[in-house]
mmCIF file of C-alpha atoms in Angstrom:
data_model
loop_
_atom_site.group_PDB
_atom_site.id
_atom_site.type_symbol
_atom_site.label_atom_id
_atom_site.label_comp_id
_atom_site.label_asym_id
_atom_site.label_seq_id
_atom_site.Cartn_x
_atom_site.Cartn_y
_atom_site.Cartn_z
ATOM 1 C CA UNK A 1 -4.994 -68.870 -1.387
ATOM 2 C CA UNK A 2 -3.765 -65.476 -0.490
ATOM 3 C CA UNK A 3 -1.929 -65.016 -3.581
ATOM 4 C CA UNK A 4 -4.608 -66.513 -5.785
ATOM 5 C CA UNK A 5 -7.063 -63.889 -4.141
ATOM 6 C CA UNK A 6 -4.857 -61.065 -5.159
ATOM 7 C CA UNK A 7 -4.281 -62.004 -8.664
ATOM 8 C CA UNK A 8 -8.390 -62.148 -9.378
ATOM 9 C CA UNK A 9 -8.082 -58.865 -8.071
ATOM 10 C CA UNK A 10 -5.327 -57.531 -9.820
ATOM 11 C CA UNK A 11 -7.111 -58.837 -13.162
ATOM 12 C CA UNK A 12 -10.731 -57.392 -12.550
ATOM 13 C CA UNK A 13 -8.299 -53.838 -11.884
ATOM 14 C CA UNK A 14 -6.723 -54.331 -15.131
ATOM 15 C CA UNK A 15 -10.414 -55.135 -17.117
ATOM 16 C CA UNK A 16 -11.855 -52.379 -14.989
ATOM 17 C CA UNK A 17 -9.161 -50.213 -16.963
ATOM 18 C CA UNK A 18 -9.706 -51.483 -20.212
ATOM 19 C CA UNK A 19 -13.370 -50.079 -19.757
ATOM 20 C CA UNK A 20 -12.721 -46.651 -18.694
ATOM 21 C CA UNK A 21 -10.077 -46.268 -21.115
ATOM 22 C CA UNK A 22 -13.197 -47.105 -23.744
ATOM 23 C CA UNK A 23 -15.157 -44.821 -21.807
ATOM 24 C CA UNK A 24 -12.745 -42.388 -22.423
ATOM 25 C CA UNK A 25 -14.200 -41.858 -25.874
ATOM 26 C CA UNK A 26 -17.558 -40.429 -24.362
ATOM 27 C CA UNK A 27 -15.183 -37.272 -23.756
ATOM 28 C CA UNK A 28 -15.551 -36.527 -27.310
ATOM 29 C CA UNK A 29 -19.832 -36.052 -26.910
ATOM 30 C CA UNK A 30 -19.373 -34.365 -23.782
ATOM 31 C CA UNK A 31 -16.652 -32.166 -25.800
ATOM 32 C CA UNK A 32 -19.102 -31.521 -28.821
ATOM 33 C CA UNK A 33 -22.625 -31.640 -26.285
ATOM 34 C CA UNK A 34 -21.277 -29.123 -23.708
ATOM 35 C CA UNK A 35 -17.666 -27.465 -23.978
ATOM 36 C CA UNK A 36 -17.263 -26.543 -27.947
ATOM 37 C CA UNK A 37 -20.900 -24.677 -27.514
ATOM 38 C CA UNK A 38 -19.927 -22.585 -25.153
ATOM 39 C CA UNK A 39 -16.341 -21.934 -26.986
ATOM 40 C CA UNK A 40 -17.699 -21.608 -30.421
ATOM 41 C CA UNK A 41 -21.445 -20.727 -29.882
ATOM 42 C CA UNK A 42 -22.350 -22.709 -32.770
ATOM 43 C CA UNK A 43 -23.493 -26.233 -33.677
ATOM 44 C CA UNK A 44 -21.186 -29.085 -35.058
ATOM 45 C CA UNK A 45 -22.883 -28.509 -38.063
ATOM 46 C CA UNK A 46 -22.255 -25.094 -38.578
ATOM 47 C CA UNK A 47 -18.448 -24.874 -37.751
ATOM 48 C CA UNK A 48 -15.973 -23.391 -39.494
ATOM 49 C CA UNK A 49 -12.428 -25.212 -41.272
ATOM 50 C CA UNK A 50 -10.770 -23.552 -38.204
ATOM 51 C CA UNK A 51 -13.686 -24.714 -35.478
ATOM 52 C CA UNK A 52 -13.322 -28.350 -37.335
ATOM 53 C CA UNK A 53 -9.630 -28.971 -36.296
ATOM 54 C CA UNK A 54 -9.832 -27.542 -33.463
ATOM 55 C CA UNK A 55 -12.809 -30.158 -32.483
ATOM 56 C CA UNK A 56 -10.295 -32.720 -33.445
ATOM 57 C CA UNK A 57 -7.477 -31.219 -31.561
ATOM 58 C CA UNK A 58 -9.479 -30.592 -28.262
ATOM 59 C CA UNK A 59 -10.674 -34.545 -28.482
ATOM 60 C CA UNK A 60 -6.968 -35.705 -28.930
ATOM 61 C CA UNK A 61 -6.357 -34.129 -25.772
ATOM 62 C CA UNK A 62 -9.090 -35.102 -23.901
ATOM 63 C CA UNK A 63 -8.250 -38.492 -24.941
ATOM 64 C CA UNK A 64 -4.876 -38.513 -24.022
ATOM 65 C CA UNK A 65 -4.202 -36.903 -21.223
ATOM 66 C CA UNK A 66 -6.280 -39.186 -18.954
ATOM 67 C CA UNK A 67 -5.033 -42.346 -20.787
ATOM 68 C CA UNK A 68 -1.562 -41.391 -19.272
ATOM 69 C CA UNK A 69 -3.129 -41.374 -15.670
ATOM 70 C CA UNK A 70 -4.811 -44.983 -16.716
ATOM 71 C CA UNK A 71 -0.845 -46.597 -17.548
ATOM 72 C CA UNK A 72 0.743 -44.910 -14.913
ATOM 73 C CA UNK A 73 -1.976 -46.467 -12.785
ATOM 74 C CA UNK A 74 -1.138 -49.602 -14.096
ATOM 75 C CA UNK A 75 2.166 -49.673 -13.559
ATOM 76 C CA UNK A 76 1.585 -48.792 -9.470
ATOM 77 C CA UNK A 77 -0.259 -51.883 -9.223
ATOM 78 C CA UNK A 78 2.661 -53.302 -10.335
ATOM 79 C CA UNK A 79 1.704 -54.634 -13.541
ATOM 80 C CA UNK A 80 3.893 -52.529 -15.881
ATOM 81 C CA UNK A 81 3.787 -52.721 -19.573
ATOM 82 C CA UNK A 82 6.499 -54.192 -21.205
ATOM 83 C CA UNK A 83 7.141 -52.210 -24.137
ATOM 84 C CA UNK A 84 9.483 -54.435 -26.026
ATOM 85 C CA UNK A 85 7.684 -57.478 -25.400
ATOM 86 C CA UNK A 86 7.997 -61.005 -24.107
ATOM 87 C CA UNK A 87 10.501 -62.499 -27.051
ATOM 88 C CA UNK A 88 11.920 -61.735 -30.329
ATOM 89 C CA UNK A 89 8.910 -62.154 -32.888
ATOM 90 C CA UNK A 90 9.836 -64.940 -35.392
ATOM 91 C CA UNK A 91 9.519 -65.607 -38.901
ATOM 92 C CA UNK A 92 6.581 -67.379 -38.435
ATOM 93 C CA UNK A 93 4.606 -64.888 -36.355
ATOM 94 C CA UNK A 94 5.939 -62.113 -38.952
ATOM 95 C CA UNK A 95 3.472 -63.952 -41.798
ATOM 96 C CA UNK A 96 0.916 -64.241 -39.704
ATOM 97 C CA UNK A 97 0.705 -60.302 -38.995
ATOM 98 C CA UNK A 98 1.920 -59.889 -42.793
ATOM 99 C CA UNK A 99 -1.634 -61.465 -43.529
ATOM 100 C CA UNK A 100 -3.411 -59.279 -40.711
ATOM 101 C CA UNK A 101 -2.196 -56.499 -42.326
ATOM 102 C CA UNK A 102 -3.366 -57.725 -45.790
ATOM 103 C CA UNK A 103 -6.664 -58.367 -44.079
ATOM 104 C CA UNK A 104 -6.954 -54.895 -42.608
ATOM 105 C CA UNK A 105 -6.151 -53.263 -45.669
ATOM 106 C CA UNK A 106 -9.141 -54.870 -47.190
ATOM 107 C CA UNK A 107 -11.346 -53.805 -44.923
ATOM 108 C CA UNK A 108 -10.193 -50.152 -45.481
ATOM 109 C CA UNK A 109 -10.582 -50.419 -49.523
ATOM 110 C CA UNK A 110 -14.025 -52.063 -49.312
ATOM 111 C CA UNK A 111 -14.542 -48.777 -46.930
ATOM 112 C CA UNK A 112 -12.716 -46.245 -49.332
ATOM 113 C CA UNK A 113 -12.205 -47.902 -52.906
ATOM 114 C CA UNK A 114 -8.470 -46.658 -51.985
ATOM 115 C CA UNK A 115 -6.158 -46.499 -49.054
ATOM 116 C CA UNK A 116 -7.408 -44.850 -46.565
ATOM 117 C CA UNK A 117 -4.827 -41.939 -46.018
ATOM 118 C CA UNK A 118 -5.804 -41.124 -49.767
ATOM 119 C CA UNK A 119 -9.390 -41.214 -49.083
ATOM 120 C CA UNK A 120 -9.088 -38.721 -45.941
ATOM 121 C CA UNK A 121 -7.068 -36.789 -47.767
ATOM 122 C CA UNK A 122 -9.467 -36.162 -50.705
ATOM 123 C CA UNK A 123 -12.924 -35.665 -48.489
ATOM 124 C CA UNK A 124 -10.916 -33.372 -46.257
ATOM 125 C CA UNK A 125 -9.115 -31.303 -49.691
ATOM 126 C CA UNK A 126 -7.265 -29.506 -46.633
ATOM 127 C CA UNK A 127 -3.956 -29.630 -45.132
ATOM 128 C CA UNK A 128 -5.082 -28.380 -42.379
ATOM 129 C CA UNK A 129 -8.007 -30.142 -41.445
ATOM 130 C CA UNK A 130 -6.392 -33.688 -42.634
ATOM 131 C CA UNK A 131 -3.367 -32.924 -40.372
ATOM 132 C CA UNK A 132 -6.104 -32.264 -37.385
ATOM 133 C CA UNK A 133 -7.955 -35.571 -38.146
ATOM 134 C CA UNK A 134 -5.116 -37.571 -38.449
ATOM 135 C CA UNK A 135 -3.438 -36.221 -34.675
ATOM 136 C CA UNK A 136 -6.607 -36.984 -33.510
ATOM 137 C CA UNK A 137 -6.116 -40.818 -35.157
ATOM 138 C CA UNK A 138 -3.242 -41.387 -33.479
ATOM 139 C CA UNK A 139 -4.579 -40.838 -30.242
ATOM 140 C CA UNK A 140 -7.654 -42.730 -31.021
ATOM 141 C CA UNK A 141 -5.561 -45.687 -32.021
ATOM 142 C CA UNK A 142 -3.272 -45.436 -29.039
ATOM 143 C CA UNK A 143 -6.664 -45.516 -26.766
ATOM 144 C CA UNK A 144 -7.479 -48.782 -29.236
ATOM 145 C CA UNK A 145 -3.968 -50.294 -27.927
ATOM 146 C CA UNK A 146 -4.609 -49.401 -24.426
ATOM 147 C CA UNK A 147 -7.584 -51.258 -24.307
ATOM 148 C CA UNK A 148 -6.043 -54.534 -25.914
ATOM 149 C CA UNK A 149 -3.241 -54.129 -23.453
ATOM 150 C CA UNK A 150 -5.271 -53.787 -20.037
ATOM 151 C CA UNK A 151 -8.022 -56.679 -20.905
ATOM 152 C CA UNK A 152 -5.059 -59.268 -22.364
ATOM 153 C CA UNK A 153 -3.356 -58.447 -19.122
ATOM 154 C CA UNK A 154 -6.370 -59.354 -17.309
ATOM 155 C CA UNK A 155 -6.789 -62.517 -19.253
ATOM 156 C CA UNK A 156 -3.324 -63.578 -18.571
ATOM 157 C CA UNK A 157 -3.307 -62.351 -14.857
ATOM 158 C CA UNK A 158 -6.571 -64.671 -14.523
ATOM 159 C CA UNK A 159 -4.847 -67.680 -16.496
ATOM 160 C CA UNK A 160 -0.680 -67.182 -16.118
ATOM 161 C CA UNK A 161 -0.150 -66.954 -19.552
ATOM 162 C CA UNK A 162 -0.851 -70.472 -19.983
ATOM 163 C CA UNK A 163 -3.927 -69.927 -23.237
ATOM 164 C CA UNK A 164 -2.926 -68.339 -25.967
ATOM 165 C CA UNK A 165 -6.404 -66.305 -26.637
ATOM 166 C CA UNK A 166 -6.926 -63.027 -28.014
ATOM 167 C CA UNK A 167 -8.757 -61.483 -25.426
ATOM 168 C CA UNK A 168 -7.671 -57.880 -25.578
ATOM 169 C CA UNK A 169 -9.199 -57.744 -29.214
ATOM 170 C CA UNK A 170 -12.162 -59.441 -28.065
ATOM 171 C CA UNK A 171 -12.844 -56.928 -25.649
ATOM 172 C CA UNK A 172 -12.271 -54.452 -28.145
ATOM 173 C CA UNK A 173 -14.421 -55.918 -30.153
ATOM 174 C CA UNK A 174 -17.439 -55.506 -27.657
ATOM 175 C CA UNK A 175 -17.002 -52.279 -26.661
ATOM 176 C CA UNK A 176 -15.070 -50.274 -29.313
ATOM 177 C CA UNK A 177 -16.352 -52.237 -32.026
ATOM 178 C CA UNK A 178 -19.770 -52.712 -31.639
ATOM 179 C CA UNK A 179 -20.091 -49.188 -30.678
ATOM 180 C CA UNK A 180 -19.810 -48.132 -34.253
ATOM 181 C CA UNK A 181 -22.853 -49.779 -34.977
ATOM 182 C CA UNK A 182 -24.787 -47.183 -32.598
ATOM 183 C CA UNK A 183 -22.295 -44.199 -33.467
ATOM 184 C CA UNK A 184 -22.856 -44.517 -37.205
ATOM 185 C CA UNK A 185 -26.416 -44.360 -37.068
ATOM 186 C CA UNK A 186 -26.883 -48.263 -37.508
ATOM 187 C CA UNK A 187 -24.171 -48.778 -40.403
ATOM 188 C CA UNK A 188 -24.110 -52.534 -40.243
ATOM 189 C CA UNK A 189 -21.236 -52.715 -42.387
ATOM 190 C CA UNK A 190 -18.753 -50.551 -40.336
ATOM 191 C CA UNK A 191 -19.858 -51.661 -37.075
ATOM 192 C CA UNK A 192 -19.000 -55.052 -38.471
ATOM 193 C CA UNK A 193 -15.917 -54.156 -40.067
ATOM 194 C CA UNK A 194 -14.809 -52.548 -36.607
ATOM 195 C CA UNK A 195 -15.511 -55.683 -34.844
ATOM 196 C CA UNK A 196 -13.385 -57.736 -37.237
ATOM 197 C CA UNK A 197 -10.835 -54.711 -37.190
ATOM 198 C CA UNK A 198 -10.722 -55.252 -33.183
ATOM 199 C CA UNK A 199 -9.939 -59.099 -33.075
ATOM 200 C CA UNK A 200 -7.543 -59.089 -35.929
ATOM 201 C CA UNK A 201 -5.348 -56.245 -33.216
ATOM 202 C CA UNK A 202 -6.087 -58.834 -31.048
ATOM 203 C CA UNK A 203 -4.221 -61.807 -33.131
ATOM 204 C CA UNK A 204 -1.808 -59.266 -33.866
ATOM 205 C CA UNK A 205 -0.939 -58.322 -30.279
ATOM 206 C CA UNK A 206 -0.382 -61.823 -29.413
ATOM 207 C CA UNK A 207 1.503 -62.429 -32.868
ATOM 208 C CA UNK A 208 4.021 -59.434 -32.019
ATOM 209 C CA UNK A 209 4.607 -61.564 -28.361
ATOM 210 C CA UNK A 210 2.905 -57.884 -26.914
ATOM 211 C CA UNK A 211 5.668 -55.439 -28.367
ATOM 212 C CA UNK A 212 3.682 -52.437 -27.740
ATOM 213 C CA UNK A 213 5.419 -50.494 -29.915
ATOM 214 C CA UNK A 214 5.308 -52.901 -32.656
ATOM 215 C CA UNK A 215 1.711 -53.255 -31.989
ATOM 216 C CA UNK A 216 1.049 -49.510 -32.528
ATOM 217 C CA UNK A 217 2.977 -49.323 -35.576
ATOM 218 C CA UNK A 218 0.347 -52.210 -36.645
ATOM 219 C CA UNK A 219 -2.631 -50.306 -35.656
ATOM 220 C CA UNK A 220 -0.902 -47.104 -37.445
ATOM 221 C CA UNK A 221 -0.432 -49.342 -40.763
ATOM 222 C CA UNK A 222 -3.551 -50.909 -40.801
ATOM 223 C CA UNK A 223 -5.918 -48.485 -39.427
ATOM 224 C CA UNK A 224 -4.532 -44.902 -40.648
ATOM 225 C CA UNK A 225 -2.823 -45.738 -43.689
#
C-alpha cells in the first residue's frame, strides 16, 4: 500500500513538471511585457535587427536555464532520465519514425511551400537574425522534449510500463499545442498542425524506446529543418 502511495505521488511530481516546464514559455511575455521595455525602451514592434536577436537570445535563456533546475529535480526524486533509452530501436520501430518524419515534414511544407529552414531563412534575409531564431529553436524544442519526457514518465510511473500509450505527446498536445491556437491570434490551421505535431513526438518517443537523444534529433529534423 505504502509503495503504491508513493508511486501516485511520484507520478503527479513528474506531471506537475511537465506543466511548469510548459509554463516556462510564459517567460517569453513576461520577457517582451516587462524586461526588454525597460532594456530597449521601445515596443516589439519597433525594434531594431540587433534588438530582434537579442529578444530571441534573452528567451533561449530564460527558457533554459530553469529547465535544467526542472531535470535535475527529477533526477533527486529519483526518477532519472535515461538518455540512451530502454532497448536498441529495431527495424521495425525505425519505419515507423521514418513515416513520422515524412508526416512532419508535411506539415511544415503545407506551412512554408518549402522546408522550413529555407523558409526562415528567406523571411529573416539575415544571418544574423536566422542564427538568433534558430538558438532560440533549439531551446524551444528541448522544452517540447522535456515535457514529453516528464508526463510519459508519469504515465508509466502510474501504470509500470505495462500500456504502450503516447501520453507525453498527448500532454503536449493540450498544453503546447493548443496554445498556438490562442498565441496566433486564432490560426486554426497552426494550432491544429501543432496539436498533430505534439502526438506524432509522442509516437515517436515511444518508437525510439525513449532515447532522449534520439528523440531530440527527431524534434530537430522534423520541427527545425
Amino acid at each position: 500500500m505504502k509503495r503504491n502511495w508513493r508511486m501516485k505521488d511520484l507520478s503527479k511530481k513528474q506531471l506537475l513538471l511537465a506543466f511548469v516546464t510548459f509554463l516556462l514559455f510564459m517567460l517569453e511575455l513576461f520577457s517582451l511585457g516587462l524586461l526588454e521595455p525597460l532594456l530597449f525602451n521601445v515596443t516589439y514592434n519597433n525594434y531594431t535587427v540587433t534588438q530582434k536577436g537579442f529578444h530571441w537570445l534573452i528567451t533561449a535563456v530564460l527558457w533554459f536555464v530553469p529547465s535544467i533546475f526542472l531535470v535535475r529535480y527529477s533526477n533527486r526524486l529519483g526518477e532519472k532520465i535515461n538518455y540512451r533509452g530502454s532497448a536498441r530501436v529495431t527495424l521495425k520501430n525505425w519505419v515507423r519514425v521514418g513515416a513520422l518524419l515524412f508526416a512532419c515534414k508535411m506539415i511544415t511544407f503545407i506551412d512554408w511551400q518549402t522546408l522550413k529552414v529555407i523558409g526562415e531563412f528567406d523571411r529573416k534575409g539575415n544571418l544574423y537574425l536566422f542564427s538568433t531564431q534558430y538558438l532560440y529553436y533549439f531551446v524551444e524544442v528541448f522544452l517540447l522534449l522535456l515535457i514529453v519526457v516528464f508526463a510519459q514518465k508519469a504515465f508509466d510511473i502510474q501504470w509500470r510500463d505495462s500500456v504502450r500509450v503516447p501520453f507525453g505527446g498527448l500532454f503536449l498536445a493540450i498544453t503546447w499545442g493548443a496554445f498556438h491556437f490562442v498565441s496566433t491570434g486564432g490560426d486554426f490551421w497552426n494550432g491544429l498542425s501543432c496539436m498533430i505535431f505534439s502526438i506524432i513526438c509522442g509516437w515517436a518517443y515511444l518508437y525510439l524506446n525513449k532515447n532522449v537523444f534520439l528523440f531530440y534529433l527527431f524534434l530537430i529534423v522534423g520541427y527545425l529543418l
